[in-house]
PDB file of C-alpha atoms in Angstrom:
ATOM      1  CA  MET A   1      19.522 -12.866 -32.208  1.00  0.00           C
ATOM      2  CA  ALA A   2      23.266 -13.168 -30.127  1.00  0.00           C
ATOM      3  CA  LYS A   3      22.723 -14.591 -26.650  1.00  0.00           C
ATOM      4  CA  LEU A   4      23.393 -11.977 -24.125  1.00  0.00           C
ATOM      5  CA  SER A   5      25.836 -12.976 -21.063  1.00  0.00           C
ATOM      6  CA  THR A   6      24.622 -12.458 -17.608  1.00  0.00           C
ATOM      7  CA  ALA A   7      26.739  -9.115 -17.173  1.00  0.00           C
ATOM      8  CA  GLU A   8      25.419  -7.632 -20.555  1.00  0.00           C
ATOM      9  CA  LEU A   9      21.819  -8.850 -18.736  1.00  0.00           C
ATOM     10  CA  LEU A  10      22.603  -7.109 -15.798  1.00  0.00           C
ATOM     11  CA  ASP A  11      23.659  -3.981 -17.489  1.00  0.00           C
ATOM     12  CA  ALA A  12      20.299  -4.172 -19.507  1.00  0.00           C
ATOM     13  CA  PHE A  13      18.482  -4.376 -16.200  1.00  0.00           C
ATOM     14  CA  LYS A  14      20.039  -1.494 -14.659  1.00  0.00           C
ATOM     15  CA  GLU A  15      19.068   0.988 -17.308  1.00  0.00           C
ATOM     16  CA  LEU A  16      15.279   0.112 -16.793  1.00  0.00           C
ATOM     17  CA  THR A  17      13.029   2.002 -14.476  1.00  0.00           C
ATOM     18  CA  LEU A  18      11.257   0.102 -11.792  1.00  0.00           C
ATOM     19  CA  ILE A  19       8.097   0.181 -13.670  1.00  0.00           C
ATOM     20  CA  GLU A  20       9.797  -1.238 -16.638  1.00  0.00           C
ATOM     21  CA  LEU A  21      11.360  -3.826 -14.508  1.00  0.00           C
ATOM     22  CA  SER A  22       8.009  -4.836 -13.362  1.00  0.00           C
ATOM     23  CA  GLU A  23       6.462  -5.103 -16.842  1.00  0.00           C
ATOM     24  CA  PHE A  24       9.166  -7.131 -17.732  1.00  0.00           C
ATOM     25  CA  VAL A  25       8.525  -9.875 -14.827  1.00  0.00           C
ATOM     26  CA  LYS A  26       5.151  -9.788 -15.540  1.00  0.00           C
ATOM     27  CA  ALA A  27       5.913 -10.596 -19.394  1.00  0.00           C
ATOM     28  CA  PHE A  28       8.600 -13.174 -18.403  1.00  0.00           C
ATOM     29  CA  GLU A  29       6.248 -14.876 -15.823  1.00  0.00           C
ATOM     30  CA  GLU A  30       3.718 -15.059 -18.720  1.00  0.00           C
ATOM     31  CA  THR A  31       5.791 -16.176 -21.268  1.00  0.00           C
ATOM     32  CA  PHE A  32       7.407 -19.199 -19.371  1.00  0.00           C
ATOM     33  CA  GLU A  33       4.618 -19.845 -16.817  1.00  0.00           C
ATOM     34  CA  VAL A  34       6.467 -19.375 -13.627  1.00  0.00           C
ATOM     35  CA  THR A  35       7.143 -17.001 -10.564  1.00  0.00           C
ATOM     36  CA  ALA A  36       9.746 -15.264 -11.398  1.00  0.00           C
ATOM     37  CA  ALA A  37      10.068 -14.203  -7.520  1.00  0.00           C
ATOM     38  CA  ALA A  38      13.493 -15.388  -7.006  1.00  0.00           C
ATOM     39  CA  PRO A  39      15.541 -14.820 -10.309  1.00  0.00           C
ATOM     40  CA  VAL A  40      14.491 -11.187 -10.267  1.00  0.00           C
ATOM     41  CA  ALA A  41      15.752 -10.935  -6.809  1.00  0.00           C
ATOM     42  CA  VAL A  42      18.973 -12.005  -7.829  1.00  0.00           C
ATOM     43  CA  ALA A  43      19.058 -10.587 -11.109  1.00  0.00           C
ATOM     44  CA  ALA A  44      18.254  -6.920  -9.539  1.00  0.00           C
ATOM     45  CA  ALA A  45      20.702  -7.254  -6.736  1.00  0.00           C
ATOM     46  CA  GLY A  46      22.396  -4.520  -8.079  1.00  0.00           C
ATOM     47  CA  GLY A  47      20.566  -1.063  -7.306  1.00  0.00           C
ATOM     48  CA  ALA A  48      17.216  -2.078  -8.271  1.00  0.00           C
ATOM     49  CA  ALA A  49      16.581  -4.551  -5.302  1.00  0.00           C
ATOM     50  CA  ALA A  50      16.620  -1.716  -2.792  1.00  0.00           C
ATOM     51  CA  ALA A  51      14.749   0.523  -5.034  1.00  0.00           C
ATOM     52  CA  VAL A  52      12.156  -2.166  -5.137  1.00  0.00           C
ATOM     53  CA  GLU A  53      12.110  -2.437  -1.214  1.00  0.00           C
ATOM     54  CA  GLU A  54      12.034   0.937  -0.940  1.00  0.00           C
ATOM     55  CA  VAL A  55       8.904   1.123  -3.025  1.00  0.00           C
ATOM     56  CA  GLU A  56       7.366  -1.532  -1.191  1.00  0.00           C
ATOM     57  CA  GLU A  57       7.687   0.295   2.090  1.00  0.00           C
ATOM     58  CA  LYS A  58       5.068   2.441   2.373  1.00  0.00           C
ATOM     59  CA  ASP A  59       5.647   5.763   4.652  1.00  0.00           C
ATOM     60  CA  SER A  60       2.066   7.139   4.425  1.00  0.00           C
ATOM     61  CA  PHE A  61      -1.170   5.628   4.585  1.00  0.00           C
ATOM     62  CA  ASP A  62      -4.976   6.469   4.381  1.00  0.00           C
ATOM     63  CA  VAL A  63      -7.151   5.507   7.032  1.00  0.00           C
ATOM     64  CA  VAL A  64     -10.321   4.319   5.673  1.00  0.00           C
ATOM     65  CA  LEU A  65     -13.921   3.933   7.423  1.00  0.00           C
ATOM     66  CA  GLU A  66     -15.499   0.755   5.889  1.00  0.00           C
ATOM     67  CA  ALA A  67     -18.507   0.659   7.946  1.00  0.00           C
ATOM     68  CA  ALA A  68     -19.542   1.909  11.238  1.00  0.00           C
ATOM     69  CA  GLY A  69     -20.679  -1.206  13.065  1.00  0.00           C
ATOM     70  CA  GLU A  70     -23.238  -1.344  15.796  1.00  0.00           C
ATOM     71  CA  LYS A  71     -21.790   1.248  18.332  1.00  0.00           C
ATOM     72  CA  LYS A  72     -22.181   4.333  15.466  1.00  0.00           C
ATOM     73  CA  ILE A  73     -22.081   7.098  18.035  1.00  0.00           C
ATOM     74  CA  GLN A  74     -18.755   5.921  19.482  1.00  0.00           C
ATOM     75  CA  VAL A  75     -17.152   5.681  16.017  1.00  0.00           C
ATOM     76  CA  ILE A  76     -18.308   9.097  15.478  1.00  0.00           C
ATOM     77  CA  LYS A  77     -16.895  10.236  18.371  1.00  0.00           C
ATOM     78  CA  GLU A  78     -13.420   8.595  17.694  1.00  0.00           C
ATOM     79  CA  VAL A  79     -13.831  10.377  14.199  1.00  0.00           C
ATOM     80  CA  ARG A  80     -13.922  13.648  16.256  1.00  0.00           C
ATOM     81  CA  ALA A  81     -11.105  12.819  18.225  1.00  0.00           C
ATOM     82  CA  LEU A  82      -8.849  11.830  15.310  1.00  0.00           C
ATOM     83  CA  THR A  83      -9.777  14.531  13.328  1.00  0.00           C
ATOM     84  CA  SER A  84     -10.877  18.001  13.405  1.00  0.00           C
ATOM     85  CA  LEU A  85     -14.355  17.472  12.092  1.00  0.00           C
ATOM     86  CA  GLY A  86     -17.564  18.949  13.782  1.00  0.00           C
ATOM     87  CA  LEU A  87     -19.927  16.651  14.928  1.00  0.00           C
ATOM     88  CA  GLY A  88     -22.174  17.082  11.779  1.00  0.00           C
ATOM     89  CA  GLU A  89     -19.385  16.493   9.513  1.00  0.00           C
ATOM     90  CA  ALA A  90     -17.948  13.413  11.494  1.00  0.00           C
ATOM     91  CA  LYS A  91     -21.329  12.113  11.112  1.00  0.00           C
ATOM     92  CA  ALA A  92     -21.865  12.501   7.490  1.00  0.00           C
ATOM     93  CA  LEU A  93     -18.315  10.822   7.343  1.00  0.00           C
ATOM     94  CA  VAL A  94     -19.385   7.929   9.287  1.00  0.00           C
ATOM     95  CA  ASP A  95     -22.742   7.910   7.524  1.00  0.00           C
ATOM     96  CA  GLY A  96     -20.840   7.919   3.704  1.00  0.00           C
ATOM     97  CA  ALA A  97     -18.665   5.025   4.751  1.00  0.00           C
ATOM     98  CA  PRO A  98     -16.423   3.790   3.443  1.00  0.00           C
ATOM     99  CA  LYS A  99     -14.867   7.020   3.233  1.00  0.00           C
ATOM    100  CA  ALA A 100     -11.110   8.244   4.222  1.00  0.00           C
ATOM    101  CA  VAL A 101     -10.910   9.319   8.041  1.00  0.00           C
ATOM    102  CA  LEU A 102      -6.893  10.465   7.738  1.00  0.00           C
ATOM    103  CA  GLU A 103      -5.165  10.826   4.561  1.00  0.00           C
ATOM    104  CA  GLY A 104      -1.422  10.618   4.170  1.00  0.00           C
ATOM    105  CA  ALA A 105      -0.921   9.811   7.938  1.00  0.00           C
ATOM    106  CA  ASN A 106       2.615   8.023   9.131  1.00  0.00           C
ATOM    107  CA  LYS A 107       2.317   3.905   9.634  1.00  0.00           C
ATOM    108  CA  GLU A 108       2.195   4.604  13.360  1.00  0.00           C
ATOM    109  CA  THR A 109      -0.401   7.393  13.574  1.00  0.00           C
ATOM    110  CA  ALA A 110      -2.429   5.277  11.002  1.00  0.00           C
ATOM    111  CA  GLU A 111      -2.283   2.033  12.967  1.00  0.00           C
ATOM    112  CA  LYS A 112      -3.016   3.893  16.538  1.00  0.00           C
ATOM    113  CA  ALA A 113      -6.244   5.666  14.668  1.00  0.00           C
ATOM    114  CA  LYS A 114      -7.340   2.046  13.028  1.00  0.00           C
ATOM    115  CA  ALA A 115      -6.864   0.537  16.712  1.00  0.00           C
ATOM    116  CA  GLN A 116      -9.266   3.245  18.457  1.00  0.00           C
ATOM    117  CA  LEU A 117     -11.983   3.032  15.796  1.00  0.00           C
ATOM    118  CA  GLU A 118     -11.680  -0.489  15.629  1.00  0.00           C
ATOM    119  CA  GLU A 119     -11.823  -0.676  19.631  1.00  0.00           C
ATOM    120  CA  ALA A 120     -15.144   1.729  18.853  1.00  0.00           C
ATOM    121  CA  GLY A 121     -16.519  -0.939  16.939  1.00  0.00           C
ATOM    122  CA  ALA A 122     -15.883   0.284  13.046  1.00  0.00           C
ATOM    123  CA  THR A 123     -14.265  -1.858  10.315  1.00  0.00           C
ATOM    124  CA  VAL A 124     -11.479   0.022   9.244  1.00  0.00           C
ATOM    125  CA  THR A 125      -8.580  -0.641   6.579  1.00  0.00           C
ATOM    126  CA  LEU A 126      -5.033   0.625   6.002  1.00  0.00           C
ATOM    127  CA  LYS A 127      -4.461   1.851   2.429  1.00  0.00           C
TER     128      LYS A 127
END
């Protein structure tokens, strides 16, 4: 097999999708028993690096209630304030934790909702 030049390698990487590039990185790391974070950032400096950053920066989040905690009534009130659910539906959501309270919310809304629920005593994660 002929040795590829750096330019040829970069051209080959430009043809890969992000998923294919990710699979290549995993295979590279396993084969050479290294972490390829720095080499990949250099090799993907073309258009792929910007695309990878775009993928990593999420723009929609799910606010997931993991547990109601000790102040269940306060948590139910917050769930009702954040959603259009009635009392029974909000109670069922809280009782059925872990469940999503908000889905597809922007970062600011998701963080605000998380803060409100945690202040009421709930355990919350953003996904």
